mmCIF file of C-alpha atoms and ligand atoms in Angstrom:
data_model
loop_
_atom_site.group_PDB
_atom_site.id
_atom_site.type_symbol
_atom_site.label_atom_id
_atom_site.label_comp_id
_atom_site.label_asym_id
_atom_site.label_seq_id
_atom_site.Cartn_x
_atom_site.Cartn_y
_atom_site.Cartn_z
ATOM 1 C CA MET A 234 -7.506 30.084 -62.234
ATOM 2 C CA SER A 235 -10.711 31.795 -62.681
ATOM 3 C CA ASP A 236 -11.903 35.104 -60.949
ATOM 4 C CA ASN A 237 -13.846 33.244 -58.368
ATOM 5 C CA ASP A 238 -11.189 30.843 -57.169
ATOM 6 C CA ILE A 239 -9.532 31.514 -54.030
ATOM 7 C CA ALA A 240 -5.951 30.738 -53.832
ATOM 8 C CA LEU A 241 -5.465 28.690 -50.682
ATOM 9 C CA LYS A 242 -2.304 28.701 -48.856
ATOM 10 C CA PRO A 243 -1.238 25.274 -47.827
ATOM 11 C CA LYS A 244 -0.827 24.807 -44.188
ATOM 12 C CA THR A 245 2.766 24.805 -43.316
ATOM 13 C CA LYS A 246 3.054 25.317 -39.688
ATOM 14 C CA VAL A 247 3.379 22.096 -37.705
ATOM 15 C CA THR A 248 2.334 22.327 -34.026
ATOM 16 C CA PRO A 249 4.506 19.445 -32.353
ATOM 17 C CA LYS A 250 2.591 17.346 -29.956
ATOM 18 C CA LEU A 251 4.646 17.352 -26.647
ATOM 19 C CA ASP A 252 3.704 15.063 -23.846
ATOM 20 C CA LYS A 253 2.991 17.096 -20.676
ATOM 21 C CA PRO A 254 5.573 16.148 -18.180
ATOM 22 C CA LYS A 255 4.494 14.002 -15.563
ATOM 23 C CA LEU A 256 3.992 15.267 -11.931
ATOM 24 C CA TYR A 257 5.462 13.449 -9.022
ATOM 25 C CA LYS A 258 4.015 13.396 -5.346
ATOM 26 C CA VAL A 259 6.355 13.546 -2.295
ATOM 27 C CA ILE A 260 5.181 11.462 0.425
ATOM 28 C CA LEU A 261 5.897 11.542 3.993
ATOM 29 C CA PHE A 262 6.017 8.316 6.070
ATOM 30 C CA ASN A 263 5.018 8.024 9.901
ATOM 31 C CA ASP A 264 8.010 6.508 12.335
ATOM 32 C CA ASP A 265 7.819 6.001 16.144
ATOM 33 C CA TYR A 266 11.127 7.985 16.553
ATOM 34 C CA THR A 267 11.214 11.453 14.991
ATOM 35 C CA PRO A 268 9.843 13.834 17.265
ATOM 36 C CA ARG A 269 6.782 15.855 15.930
ATOM 37 C CA GLU A 270 8.421 19.219 16.269
ATOM 38 C CA PHE A 271 11.141 18.109 14.165
ATOM 39 C CA VAL A 272 8.874 16.694 11.451
ATOM 40 C CA ILE A 273 7.068 20.478 11.198
ATOM 41 C CA MET A 274 10.519 21.881 11.212
ATOM 42 C CA VAL A 275 11.539 19.995 7.929
ATOM 43 C CA LEU A 276 8.216 20.685 6.369
ATOM 44 C CA LYS A 277 8.690 24.239 6.790
ATOM 45 C CA ALA A 278 12.269 24.436 6.109
ATOM 46 C CA VAL A 279 12.333 22.338 2.815
ATOM 47 C CA PHE A 280 8.702 22.602 1.541
ATOM 48 C CA ARG A 281 8.138 26.139 2.529
ATOM 49 C CA MET A 282 4.868 25.057 4.599
ATOM 50 C CA SER A 283 3.324 27.407 7.312
ATOM 51 C CA GLU A 284 3.524 25.893 11.021
ATOM 52 C CA GLU A 285 -0.230 25.090 10.359
ATOM 53 C CA ALA A 286 -0.039 23.495 7.056
ATOM 54 C CA GLY A 287 3.147 21.410 8.477
ATOM 55 C CA TYR A 288 1.261 20.483 11.549
ATOM 56 C CA LYS A 289 -1.654 19.207 9.432
ATOM 57 C CA VAL A 290 0.638 17.086 7.260
ATOM 58 C CA MET A 291 2.388 15.555 10.200
ATOM 59 C CA MET A 292 -0.544 14.773 12.158
ATOM 60 C CA THR A 293 -2.121 13.303 8.878
ATOM 61 C CA ALA A 294 1.109 10.937 8.572
ATOM 62 C CA HIS A 295 1.152 10.228 12.173
ATOM 63 C CA LYS A 296 -2.369 8.956 12.240
ATOM 64 C CA LEU A 297 -2.901 7.336 8.836
ATOM 65 C CA GLY A 298 0.800 6.265 8.183
ATOM 66 C CA SER A 299 1.751 8.418 5.344
ATOM 67 C CA CYS A 300 0.526 11.918 3.483
ATOM 68 C CA VAL A 301 1.136 13.599 0.312
ATOM 69 C CA VAL A 302 3.214 16.619 0.975
ATOM 70 C CA VAL A 303 3.404 18.264 -2.411
ATOM 71 C CA VAL A 304 2.959 17.454 -6.167
ATOM 72 C CA CYS A 305 5.562 19.000 -8.570
ATOM 73 C CA ALA A 306 8.038 18.302 -11.282
ATOM 74 C CA LYS A 307 10.235 15.108 -10.945
ATOM 75 C CA ASP A 308 13.599 16.753 -10.453
ATOM 76 C CA ILE A 309 12.172 19.230 -7.653
ATOM 77 C CA ALA A 310 10.295 16.245 -5.850
ATOM 78 C CA GLU A 311 13.451 14.045 -5.892
ATOM 79 C CA THR A 312 15.760 16.970 -4.578
ATOM 80 C CA LYS A 313 13.180 17.878 -2.054
ATOM 81 C CA ALA A 314 12.849 14.461 -0.852
ATOM 82 C CA THR A 315 16.448 13.906 -0.572
ATOM 83 C CA GLU A 316 17.112 17.155 1.400
ATOM 84 C CA ALA A 317 14.518 16.219 3.612
ATOM 85 C CA ILE A 318 15.893 12.729 4.327
ATOM 86 C CA ASP A 319 19.354 14.109 4.812
ATOM 87 C CA LEU A 320 18.283 16.730 7.324
ATOM 88 C CA ALA A 321 16.482 14.035 9.440
ATOM 89 C CA LYS A 322 19.780 11.563 9.172
ATOM 90 C CA GLY A 323 21.912 14.344 10.163
ATOM 91 C CA MET A 324 20.016 14.432 13.556
ATOM 92 C CA GLY A 325 19.803 10.591 13.618
ATOM 93 C CA PHE A 326 16.215 10.455 12.628
ATOM 94 C CA PRO A 327 14.737 7.720 10.713
ATOM 95 C CA LEU A 328 12.122 10.146 8.968
ATOM 96 C CA MET A 329 11.278 9.021 5.412
ATOM 97 C CA PHE A 330 9.876 10.772 2.215
ATOM 98 C CA THR A 331 9.472 9.107 -1.130
ATOM 99 C CA THR A 332 8.389 10.160 -4.614
ATOM 100 C CA GLU A 333 6.177 8.359 -7.173
ATOM 101 C CA PRO A 334 4.439 9.628 -10.311
ATOM 102 C CA GLU A 335 0.847 11.005 -10.091
ATOM 103 C CA GLU A 336 -1.776 8.974 -11.960
HETATM 104 N N1 TYC B 266 5.029 9.271 15.185
HETATM 105 C C1 TYC B 266 5.983 10.284 15.582
HETATM 106 C C2 TYC B 266 5.820 10.511 17.164
HETATM 107 O O1 TYC B 266 4.923 10.169 17.628
HETATM 108 C C3 TYC B 266 5.847 11.678 14.789
HETATM 109 C C4 TYC B 266 5.870 11.657 13.342
HETATM 110 C C5 TYC B 266 4.934 12.166 12.594
HETATM 111 C C6 TYC B 266 6.788 11.080 12.848
HETATM 112 C C7 TYC B 266 5.014 12.144 11.418
HETATM 113 C C8 TYC B 266 6.934 10.929 11.406
HETATM 114 O O2 TYC B 266 5.967 11.377 9.244
HETATM 115 C C9 TYC B 266 5.959 11.474 10.503
HETATM 116 N N2 TYC B 266 6.959 11.037 17.646
#
Protein backbone atom coordinates (compact mmCIF):
# COMPACT_ATOMS: atom_id res chain seq x y z
CA MET A 1 0.00 0.00 0.00
CA SER A 2 1.56 3.35 -1.06
CA ASP A 3 1.15 6.59 0.95
CA ASN A 4 -1.64 7.77 -1.41
CA ASP A 5 -3.76 4.68 -0.97
CA ILE A 6 -6.82 4.99 1.27
CA ALA A 7 -7.70 1.95 3.27
CA LEU A 8 -11.38 1.43 2.58
CA LYS A 9 -13.34 -0.41 5.20
CA PRO A 10 -15.75 -2.90 3.69
CA LYS A 11 -19.37 -2.07 4.44
CA THR A 12 -20.39 -4.66 6.98
CA LYS A 13 -23.71 -3.31 8.18
CA VAL A 14 -26.68 -4.93 6.43
CA THR A 15 -29.98 -3.11 6.63
CA PRO A 16 -32.76 -5.70 6.36
CA LYS A 17 -35.55 -4.62 4.04
CA LEU A 18 -38.71 -5.18 6.08
CA ASP A 19 -42.06 -5.00 4.33
CA LYS A 20 -44.30 -2.26 5.69
CA PRO A 21 -47.12 -3.89 7.67
CA LYS A 22 -50.36 -3.68 5.67
CA LEU A 23 -53.06 -1.32 6.91
CA TYR A 24 -56.67 -2.44 7.23
CA LYS A 25 -59.94 -0.56 6.76
CA VAL A 26 -62.85 -1.07 9.14
CA ILE A 27 -66.06 -0.68 7.12
CA LEU A 28 -69.51 0.06 8.55
CA PHE A 29 -72.59 -1.23 6.69
CA ASN A 30 -76.09 0.18 6.64
CA ASP A 31 -79.11 -1.87 7.69
CA ASP A 32 -82.81 -1.10 8.15
CA TYR A 33 -83.08 -1.92 11.85
CA THR A 34 -80.28 -0.41 13.93
CA PRO A 35 -81.28 3.03 15.32
CA ARG A 36 -79.13 5.94 14.11
CA GLU A 37 -78.36 7.01 17.69
CA PHE A 38 -77.11 3.52 18.54
CA VAL A 39 -74.73 3.52 15.53
CA ILE A 40 -73.30 6.85 16.71
CA MET A 41 -72.95 5.53 20.26
CA VAL A 42 -70.96 2.50 19.00
CA LEU A 43 -68.71 4.72 16.85
CA LYS A 44 -68.02 6.94 19.88
CA ALA A 45 -67.47 4.08 22.33
CA VAL A 46 -65.40 1.72 20.18
CA PHE A 47 -63.68 4.04 17.71
CA ARG A 48 -63.31 7.05 20.02
CA MET A 49 -65.12 9.33 17.55
CA SER A 50 -66.68 12.65 18.44
CA GLU A 51 -70.47 13.02 18.15
CA GLU A 52 -69.97 15.04 14.95
CA ALA A 53 -67.57 12.55 13.30
CA GLY A 54 -69.82 9.65 14.37
CA TYR A 55 -72.88 11.38 12.90
CA LYS A 56 -71.08 11.96 9.58
CA VAL A 57 -69.87 8.36 9.31
CA MET A 58 -73.31 7.00 10.28
CA MET A 59 -75.09 9.22 7.73
CA THR A 60 -72.60 8.27 4.98
CA ALA A 61 -73.27 4.55 5.63
CA HIS A 62 -77.02 5.26 5.84
CA LYS A 63 -77.09 7.06 2.48
CA LEU A 64 -74.43 5.17 0.49
CA GLY A 65 -74.64 1.70 2.05
CA SER A 66 -71.22 1.67 3.70
CA CYS A 67 -68.48 3.92 5.05
CA VAL A 68 -64.83 3.50 6.08
CA VAL A 69 -64.62 4.11 9.82
CA VAL A 70 -60.86 3.92 10.37
CA VAL A 71 -57.62 2.65 8.79
CA CYS A 72 -55.21 0.93 11.19
CA ALA A 73 -53.14 -2.19 11.93
CA LYS A 74 -54.82 -5.54 11.21
CA ASP A 75 -55.14 -6.74 14.83
CA ILE A 76 -56.61 -3.43 16.00
CA ALA A 77 -59.04 -3.32 13.06
CA GLU A 78 -60.25 -6.86 13.78
CA THR A 79 -60.56 -6.31 17.54
CA LYS A 80 -62.56 -3.10 17.10
CA ALA A 81 -64.85 -4.57 14.43
CA THR A 82 -65.61 -7.57 16.69
CA GLU A 83 -66.18 -5.31 19.71
CA ALA A 84 -68.61 -3.14 17.72
CA ILE A 85 -70.52 -6.13 16.28
CA ASP A 86 -70.80 -7.71 19.76
CA LEU A 87 -72.14 -4.47 21.29
CA ALA A 88 -74.87 -4.41 18.63
CA LYS A 89 -75.60 -8.15 18.95
CA GLY A 90 -76.03 -7.69 22.70
CA MET A 91 -78.83 -5.22 21.96
CA GLY A 92 -80.36 -7.40 19.24
CA PHE A 93 -79.27 -5.17 16.33
CA PRO A 94 -77.79 -6.54 13.08
CA LEU A 95 -75.19 -3.75 12.76
CA MET A 96 -72.26 -5.02 10.68
CA PHE A 97 -68.58 -4.06 10.43
CA THR A 98 -65.97 -5.80 8.26
CA THR A 99 -62.22 -5.37 7.79
CA GLU A 100 -60.24 -5.45 4.54
CA PRO A 101 -56.68 -4.60 3.52
CA GLU A 102 -56.10 -1.15 2.12
CA GLU A 103 -54.75 -1.14 -1.46
N1 LIG B 1 -80.48 2.84 8.39
C1 LIG B 1 -80.66 2.88 9.82
C2 LIG B 1 -82.01 3.50 10.16
O1 LIG B 1 -82.58 4.19 9.35
C3 LIG B 1 -79.55 3.66 10.53
C4 LIG B 1 -78.18 3.10 10.24
C5 LIG B 1 -77.20 3.95 9.73
C6 LIG B 1 -77.90 1.78 10.46
C7 LIG B 1 -75.93 3.47 9.44
C8 LIG B 1 -76.62 1.27 10.17
O2 LIG B 1 -74.42 1.67 9.39
C9 LIG B 1 -75.65 2.14 9.67
N2 LIG B 1 -82.47 3.29 11.39
